[in-house]
Amino acid sequence: MDKVSLVSLGCPKNRVDSDTLLGALRDAGFSYTPDPEGADVILINTCGFIEDAKRESIEEILRLKRLKREGKRLLVFGCLAERYRDELAKEIPEIDGIWGVGEEARILEYCKQVMRGRCGEGVTREGKEKKDTGRPHVVVSPLDRGESYAYLKIADGCNRGCTYCVIPAIRGPYRSAEPDSILRKAEGHIASGAKELILVAQDISSYGREFGGYTLPSLLKDLASISGDFWIRLLYLYPTSINSDLLSVIADEDKICKYLDIPLQHSEDRILKAMGRGGTKRSYRGLIRNLREAIPGITIRTTFIVGFPGETEEEFAGLKGFVKEMLFDRMGVFTYSKEEGTAAYTMKANVPKRLKEMRRDLIMKLQSAISLEKNKALVGRRFRALVDETDRKVAIARLQSQAPEIDGVVFLEDDTLRQGKFADIEIVEAYDYDLRGEVAA
């Protein structure tokens, strides 16, 4: 049986694409190995969103090309390949096949030809006009990777006009996945042992715009009606699309985590306008206050971009003041990345790299202090936690207020806990981002 190994880089949306492809390859007779050196076919799902992600993808391709030997294939796909397929083919001739996004069926067919020994030599480069219209609907168990959660992509593409973002050019216009397909995948994940479904898209709040009334609240109600003991988590909501119907469903459904990830990107009106973002500082203030009133105890995560072209010291000071005022529970801060093909690419008054990094560090230092105070307030309180990892006497778990891979965790010194199970715990110590707990008596 031919072996495949797949390295998935970038965001959770890429992870879903990778899992879909792996499931189809498995059904086609391939076996999976996490060790690229032992694989007959090495696949790399690349990210090309910002400069750091592009660099990581290139470095991974260069690292894995050294494993090539007679008969082994190196295949590259995803966002970076979509943006720079010709350049990759020219600069790294060791790549046997290059595809963009949404071309999993073509990759699958290529791999089948490899397995049958009928694949021609040379690099495969499919044009965007030849993209597949559908994808294999195969669920890969999250427990295959030793994870208690599963990402569920409910849409692809984006119609927003953010001037710094290249995603619409890479992934195309917004397209909601069919509700039946999402629900089948969700049921498959739950049946396979997942205890948390994490809804992702470039903008999940726009879900269902094509369906004439079936919206994100509708989908959430259907997901919450699936039998089983599990959480539902929402990532990446566009701030101006959050409405009262959505808040009501989140507040009323016990399975939905009282946790929202809402990328605001900045607080100052001139910068927000230059970014092509909806909303203003005033409307963002109102949104955060409304969320906290509608859903008591809600955890709010956001992201900001510092160093956007023309960002002044006064505007950066305004952002710092906004962070102090709003006291977000979780936060990520990125430095502006100048990307070809975006409206912001030609903007003048670029902020020097060193200054961007200094501004990022200052905001994160401020947030670290806020996070520590919020975590201290949890000491002595009891929560239901999901155990993600166990290693002899130490287990790593998360609360509803902690998303996997991006937020802190709870460390538990207990050898009775099992991965993928819920446990009642008490918080006994707080750090900047993580917590220490004990199993409640």
Coordinates of C-alpha atoms in Angstrom, one line a residue:
M1 CA 0.0 0.0 0.0
D2 CA 1.4 3.4 -1.0
K3 CA 2.1 5.8 1.9
V4 CA 1.3 9.5 2.0
S5 CA 2.4 12.2 4.4
L6 CA 0.8 15.6 4.6
V7 CA 2.1 18.7 6.3
S8 CA -0.7 21.3 6.8
L9 CA 0.4 24.9 7.4
G10 CA -1.5 28.0 8.3
C11 CA -5.0 28.4 9.6
P12 CA -7.7 25.9 10.7
K13 CA -9.4 26.3 7.4
N14 CA -6.4 24.8 5.7
R15 CA -6.5 21.9 8.3
V16 CA -10.1 21.1 7.1
D17 CA -8.9 21.0 3.5
S18 CA -6.1 18.7 4.4
D19 CA -8.3 16.4 6.4
T20 CA -10.7 16.2 3.5
L21 CA -7.9 15.2 1.1
L22 CA -6.5 12.7 3.5
G23 CA -9.8 11.0 3.9
A24 CA -10.2 10.7 0.2
L25 CA -6.7 9.3 -0.2
R26 CA -7.4 6.8 2.6
D27 CA -10.5 5.7 0.8
A28 CA -8.5 5.4 -2.4
G29 CA -6.2 2.9 -0.8
F30 CA -3.4 5.0 0.5
S31 CA -2.1 4.7 4.1
Y32 CA -1.1 7.8 6.1
T33 CA 2.2 8.2 7.9
P34 CA 3.2 11.3 10.0
D35 CA 6.8 10.7 8.9
P36 CA 7.5 12.3 5.5
E37 CA 10.7 10.3 5.1
G38 CA 8.7 7.0 5.1
A39 CA 6.1 8.2 2.6
D40 CA 5.9 7.6 -1.1
V41 CA 4.0 10.9 -1.6
I42 CA 4.7 14.0 0.4
L43 CA 2.0 16.7 0.3
I44 CA 2.4 20.2 1.7
N45 CA -0.7 22.4 2.2
T46 CA 0.8 25.9 2.1
C47 CA -0.2 29.2 3.5
G48 CA 0.3 32.5 1.7
F49 CA -1.6 35.0 3.8
I50 CA 1.2 37.2 5.2
E51 CA 5.0 37.4 4.8
D52 CA 5.7 35.2 7.8
A53 CA 3.4 32.5 6.6
K54 CA 4.9 32.5 3.1
R55 CA 8.4 32.2 4.6
E56 CA 7.3 29.2 6.7
S57 CA 5.8 27.5 3.6
I58 CA 8.9 28.0 1.5
E59 CA 11.2 26.8 4.3
E60 CA 9.0 23.6 4.7
I61 CA 9.1 22.9 0.9
L62 CA 12.9 23.3 0.9
R63 CA 13.3 21.1 4.0
L64 CA 11.2 18.3 2.5
K65 CA 12.6 18.4 -1.0
R66 CA 15.8 17.0 0.5
L67 CA 14.0 13.8 1.3
K68 CA 13.3 13.2 -2.4
R69 CA 14.7 10.0 -3.9
E70 CA 13.8 7.9 -6.9
G71 CA 10.0 7.2 -6.9
K72 CA 9.1 9.7 -4.1
R73 CA 6.8 12.5 -5.1
L74 CA 6.7 16.0 -3.6
L75 CA 3.3 17.8 -4.1
V76 CA 2.5 21.3 -3.1
F77 CA -1.0 22.9 -2.9
G78 CA -3.0 25.6 -1.1
C79 CA -2.8 29.4 -0.8
L80 CA 0.9 29.9 -1.5
A81 CA 0.7 27.7 -4.5
E82 CA -2.4 29.6 -5.7
R83 CA -0.5 32.9 -5.6
Y84 CA 2.9 31.8 -6.8
R85 CA 2.6 28.5 -8.7
D86 CA 4.7 29.6 -11.7
E87 CA 7.4 31.0 -9.4
L88 CA 7.5 27.8 -7.3
A89 CA 7.7 25.6 -10.4
K90 CA 10.7 27.7 -11.7
E91 CA 12.6 28.1 -8.4
I92 CA 12.0 24.6 -6.9
P93 CA 12.0 22.1 -9.8
E94 CA 12.0 19.2 -7.3
I95 CA 8.3 19.8 -6.9
D96 CA 6.3 17.2 -8.9
G97 CA 2.9 18.8 -8.7
I98 CA 1.5 22.2 -7.9
W99 CA -2.2 23.0 -7.3
G100 CA -4.0 26.0 -5.8
V101 CA -7.0 25.9 -3.5
G102 CA -10.1 23.8 -4.1
E103 CA -8.3 21.3 -6.3
E104 CA -8.3 18.3 -4.0
A105 CA -10.0 16.0 -6.5
R106 CA -7.2 16.7 -9.0
I107 CA -4.6 15.9 -6.4
L108 CA -6.4 12.7 -5.6
E109 CA -6.4 11.7 -9.2
Y110 CA -2.7 12.4 -9.6
C111 CA -2.0 10.3 -6.5
K112 CA -4.1 7.4 -7.9
Q113 CA -2.0 7.6 -11.1
V114 CA 1.2 7.5 -9.0
M115 CA -0.1 4.4 -7.2
R116 CA -1.0 2.7 -10.5
G117 CA 2.5 3.7 -11.8
R118 CA 1.0 5.6 -14.8
C119 CA 1.9 9.2 -13.8
G120 CA 3.9 11.2 -16.3
E121 CA 7.0 13.1 -15.4
G122 CA 7.1 16.8 -14.8
V123 CA 5.3 19.4 -12.8
T124 CA 1.5 19.5 -12.9
R125 CA 0.1 23.1 -13.0
E126 CA -3.6 23.5 -13.3
G127 CA -5.0 26.9 -14.1
K128 CA -7.6 28.6 -11.9
E129 CA -10.3 28.1 -14.6
K130 CA -10.0 24.3 -14.1
K131 CA -10.7 24.2 -10.4
D132 CA -13.0 21.5 -9.1
T133 CA -16.6 22.4 -8.4
G134 CA -16.9 19.9 -5.6
R135 CA -14.9 18.2 -2.9
P136 CA -14.9 14.7 -1.4
H137 CA -17.1 14.6 1.7
V138 CA -15.0 12.3 3.8
V139 CA -14.7 12.8 7.5
V140 CA -11.3 12.2 9.1
S141 CA -11.6 11.5 12.8
P142 CA -9.9 14.1 15.0
L143 CA -8.9 11.2 17.3
D144 CA -6.7 10.0 14.5
R145 CA -4.4 12.9 15.5
G146 CA -5.1 12.5 19.2
E147 CA -7.3 15.6 19.4
S148 CA -10.5 16.1 21.3
Y149 CA -11.8 18.8 18.9
A150 CA -12.6 19.0 15.2
Y151 CA -12.7 22.0 12.9
L152 CA -15.8 22.4 10.7
K153 CA -15.5 24.8 7.8
I154 CA -18.9 26.2 7.0
A155 CA -17.9 28.6 4.2
D156 CA -15.0 29.5 1.9
G157 CA -13.9 32.7 0.2
C158 CA -14.7 36.3 1.2
N159 CA -16.6 39.3 -0.1
R160 CA -15.2 41.8 2.3
G161 CA -13.1 44.6 0.9
C162 CA -10.3 44.8 3.5
T163 CA -7.5 46.6 1.8
Y164 CA -4.7 44.6 3.5
C165 CA -6.1 41.1 2.8
V166 CA -5.4 38.9 -0.2
I167 CA -7.8 36.1 0.7
P168 CA -10.6 37.1 -1.8
A169 CA -8.0 36.9 -4.6
I170 CA -6.8 33.5 -3.4
R171 CA -10.1 31.8 -2.4
G172 CA -12.6 33.7 -4.4
P173 CA -16.0 35.1 -3.4
Y174 CA -17.9 33.9 -0.3
R175 CA -19.6 30.5 -0.7
S176 CA -21.6 28.9 2.2
A177 CA -21.4 25.1 2.5
E178 CA -24.7 23.3 2.2
P179 CA -26.3 22.8 5.6
D180 CA -26.8 19.0 5.0
S181 CA -23.1 18.6 4.2
I182 CA -22.1 20.5 7.4
L183 CA -24.5 18.5 9.6
R184 CA -23.3 15.1 8.2
K185 CA -19.7 16.0 8.9
A186 CA -20.6 17.3 12.4
E187 CA -22.4 14.0 13.1
G188 CA -19.4 12.1 11.8
H189 CA -17.0 14.0 14.0
I190 CA -19.2 13.4 17.1
A191 CA -19.6 9.7 16.3
S192 CA -15.8 9.5 16.0
G193 CA -15.3 10.9 19.5
A194 CA -14.9 14.7 19.0
K195 CA -16.1 16.7 22.1
E196 CA -15.8 20.1 20.5
L197 CA -16.9 21.3 17.0
I198 CA -15.1 24.5 16.0
L199 CA -16.9 26.5 13.3
V200 CA -14.5 28.3 10.9
A201 CA -14.6 30.4 7.8
Q202 CA -13.1 33.7 6.7
D203 CA -16.3 35.2 8.1
I204 CA -18.8 32.8 9.7
S205 CA -21.3 35.6 10.5
S206 CA -22.1 35.8 6.8
Y207 CA -23.1 32.2 6.6
G208 CA -26.2 31.4 4.6
R209 CA -26.4 34.6 2.6
E210 CA -27.2 32.5 -0.5
F211 CA -30.0 30.4 1.2
G212 CA -32.8 32.9 1.6
G213 CA -33.3 32.7 5.4
Y214 CA -31.2 29.8 6.6
T215 CA -28.5 31.8 8.5
L216 CA -25.8 31.1 11.1
P217 CA -28.4 31.0 13.9
S218 CA -30.3 28.4 11.9
L219 CA -27.2 26.3 11.5
L220 CA -26.3 26.6 15.2
K221 CA -29.7 25.4 16.3
D222 CA -29.4 22.3 14.0
L223 CA -25.9 21.6 15.2
A224 CA -26.9 21.9 18.9
S225 CA -29.8 19.4 18.2
I226 CA -27.3 16.6 17.4
S227 CA -27.2 14.0 20.1
G228 CA -24.2 13.8 22.3
D229 CA -22.2 15.7 24.9
F230 CA -20.1 18.2 23.1
W231 CA -19.2 21.9 22.7
I232 CA -19.7 24.2 19.7
R233 CA -17.2 27.1 19.3
L234 CA -17.4 30.0 16.9
L235 CA -14.3 31.6 15.3
Y236 CA -14.0 34.7 13.1
L237 CA -17.1 36.7 13.2
Y238 CA -17.2 40.0 11.3
P239 CA -18.0 42.7 13.9
T240 CA -20.8 44.5 12.0
S241 CA -22.6 41.3 11.1
I242 CA -23.3 40.2 14.7
N243 CA -27.1 40.6 15.4
S244 CA -29.6 39.9 18.2
D245 CA -30.8 36.6 16.6
L246 CA -27.2 35.2 16.8
L247 CA -26.7 36.4 20.4
S248 CA -30.0 34.9 21.5
V249 CA -29.1 31.5 20.1
I250 CA -25.6 31.6 21.8
A251 CA -27.2 32.6 25.1
D252 CA -29.9 29.9 25.0
E253 CA -28.0 26.9 23.7
D254 CA -26.0 25.1 26.4
K255 CA -23.7 23.4 23.9
I256 CA -22.5 26.7 22.4
C257 CA -19.4 28.0 24.1
K258 CA -19.9 31.5 25.5
Y259 CA -16.8 32.6 23.5
L260 CA -16.6 34.7 20.4
D261 CA -13.6 35.5 18.2
I262 CA -14.2 38.9 16.6
P263 CA -11.3 40.4 14.7
L264 CA -11.6 44.1 15.1
Q265 CA -8.1 44.9 13.5
H266 CA -8.0 48.5 14.9
S267 CA -9.9 51.0 16.9
E268 CA -9.1 54.4 15.3
D269 CA -11.7 55.6 12.7
R270 CA -9.2 56.8 10.1
I271 CA -7.2 53.6 10.1
L272 CA -10.4 51.5 10.0
K273 CA -11.6 53.4 7.0
A274 CA -8.2 53.0 5.3
M275 CA -8.4 49.2 6.0
G276 CA -11.8 49.0 4.4
R277 CA -13.3 47.8 7.6
G278 CA -16.9 48.3 8.7
G279 CA -17.5 50.0 12.0
T280 CA -16.0 52.7 14.1
K281 CA -14.5 53.0 17.6
R282 CA -17.9 54.1 18.9
S283 CA -19.8 51.2 17.3
Y284 CA -17.1 48.7 18.5
R285 CA -17.5 50.0 22.1
G286 CA -21.3 49.5 21.8
L287 CA -20.8 46.0 20.4
I288 CA -18.5 44.8 23.2
R289 CA -20.9 46.2 25.9
N290 CA -23.9 44.7 24.2
L291 CA -22.2 41.3 24.0
R292 CA -21.4 41.4 27.7
E293 CA -24.9 42.4 28.6
A294 CA -26.6 39.8 26.3
I295 CA -24.3 36.9 27.4
P296 CA -23.1 37.3 30.9
G297 CA -19.6 35.8 31.4
I298 CA -18.9 35.7 27.7
T299 CA -15.2 35.5 26.6
I300 CA -14.3 37.9 23.8
R301 CA -11.2 37.3 21.7
T302 CA -10.0 39.8 19.1
T303 CA -7.0 40.6 16.9
F304 CA -5.4 43.9 15.9
I305 CA -3.0 44.9 13.2
V306 CA -0.4 47.5 14.1
G307 CA 1.8 49.5 11.7
F308 CA -0.8 49.9 9.0
P309 CA 0.5 52.5 6.4
G310 CA 0.2 55.9 7.9
E311 CA -0.5 54.8 11.5
T312 CA 0.6 57.7 13.7
E313 CA 1.8 57.7 17.3
E314 CA -1.5 59.3 18.3
E315 CA -3.5 56.5 16.6
F316 CA -1.4 53.9 18.2
A317 CA -1.9 55.5 21.5
G318 CA -5.7 55.5 20.8
L319 CA -5.5 51.7 20.2
K320 CA -3.7 51.2 23.5
G321 CA -6.3 53.2 25.3
F322 CA -9.0 51.2 23.6
V323 CA -7.4 47.9 24.8
K324 CA -7.2 49.2 28.3
E325 CA -10.8 50.4 28.2
M326 CA -12.4 47.2 26.7
L327 CA -10.4 44.7 28.7
F328 CA -10.6 41.9 26.2
D329 CA -10.2 38.4 27.5
R330 CA -8.0 37.1 24.6
M331 CA -6.1 38.9 22.0
G332 CA -3.7 38.4 19.1
V333 CA -1.6 41.2 17.6
F334 CA 0.0 41.2 14.1
T335 CA 2.3 43.6 12.4
Y336 CA 1.1 44.8 9.0
S337 CA 2.3 42.7 6.1
K338 CA 2.5 44.4 2.7
E339 CA 1.0 42.0 0.2
E340 CA 1.0 42.1 -3.5
G341 CA -2.5 42.3 -5.1
T342 CA -4.1 44.2 -2.2
A343 CA -5.3 47.8 -2.2
A344 CA -3.0 48.7 0.6
Y345 CA 0.1 47.5 -1.3
T346 CA 0.6 50.9 -3.0
M347 CA -0.2 53.0 0.1
K348 CA 2.5 55.4 1.2
A349 CA 3.9 56.3 4.7
N350 CA 4.9 52.7 5.5
V351 CA 5.8 52.2 9.2
P352 CA 9.3 50.8 9.7
K353 CA 9.5 47.1 10.6
R354 CA 11.3 47.8 13.9
L355 CA 8.6 50.3 15.0
K356 CA 5.8 47.9 14.0
E357 CA 7.4 45.1 16.1
M358 CA 7.8 47.5 19.0
R359 CA 4.1 48.5 18.8
R360 CA 3.1 44.9 18.7
D361 CA 5.2 44.0 21.8
L362 CA 3.8 47.0 23.7
I363 CA 0.2 46.0 23.0
M364 CA 0.9 42.3 23.9
K365 CA 2.6 43.4 27.2
L366 CA -0.5 45.4 28.0
Q367 CA -2.8 42.5 27.2
S368 CA -0.6 40.1 29.3
A369 CA -1.3 42.2 32.4
I370 CA -5.0 42.3 31.6
S371 CA -5.1 38.5 31.1
L372 CA -3.3 37.8 34.4
E373 CA -5.9 39.8 36.3
K374 CA -8.7 38.1 34.6
N375 CA -7.2 34.7 35.3
K376 CA -6.6 35.5 39.0
A377 CA -10.4 36.1 39.3
L378 CA -10.9 32.5 38.3
V379 CA -9.0 31.1 41.3
G380 CA -11.3 29.2 43.6
R381 CA -14.0 28.8 41.0
R382 CA -15.2 25.5 39.6
F383 CA -15.6 24.7 35.9
R384 CA -16.3 21.9 33.4
A385 CA -13.1 21.3 31.4
L386 CA -12.3 19.3 28.3
V387 CA -9.1 17.1 28.6
D388 CA -7.0 17.5 25.5
E389 CA -3.8 15.6 26.5
T390 CA -2.6 13.2 29.1
D391 CA 0.9 12.3 30.0
R392 CA 1.2 10.1 33.1
K393 CA 0.6 12.4 36.0
V394 CA -0.1 15.6 34.1
A395 CA -3.1 16.4 31.9
I396 CA -3.8 19.4 29.8
A397 CA -7.4 20.7 29.6
R398 CA -9.3 23.7 28.5
L399 CA -12.3 25.6 29.7
Q400 CA -15.1 27.0 27.4
S401 CA -13.1 30.2 27.5
Q402 CA -10.0 28.7 26.0
A403 CA -9.9 27.8 22.3
P404 CA -7.3 25.2 21.2
E405 CA -4.0 26.2 19.7
I406 CA -4.5 29.9 20.3
D407 CA -5.4 30.4 23.9
G408 CA -4.0 29.2 27.2
V409 CA -4.7 25.9 28.9
V410 CA -5.3 24.4 32.4
F411 CA -2.6 22.1 33.8
L412 CA -3.9 19.3 36.0
E413 CA -1.7 17.0 38.1
D414 CA -3.9 13.9 37.9
D415 CA -3.3 10.5 36.4
T416 CA -6.9 9.4 36.4
L417 CA -8.0 11.8 33.6
R418 CA -8.5 10.6 30.0
Q419 CA -8.0 12.4 26.7
G420 CA -11.3 13.4 25.1
K421 CA -13.3 13.4 28.3
F422 CA -14.9 16.2 30.4
A423 CA -13.9 16.8 34.0
D424 CA -15.1 19.0 36.8
I425 CA -12.2 21.0 38.1
E426 CA -11.3 23.9 40.4
I427 CA -8.8 26.6 39.5
V428 CA -6.0 26.9 42.1
E429 CA -3.4 29.1 40.4
A430 CA -3.2 31.7 37.7
Y431 CA -0.5 32.8 35.2
D432 CA -0.5 35.3 32.4
Y433 CA -2.3 33.0 30.0
D434 CA -2.4 29.5 31.5
L435 CA -4.1 28.2 34.7
R436 CA -3.4 25.3 37.1
G437 CA -6.3 23.3 38.4
E438 CA -7.3 20.3 40.5
V439 CA -10.1 17.8 39.9
A440 CA -13.0 18.9 42.0
A441 CA -13.9 16.7 45.0

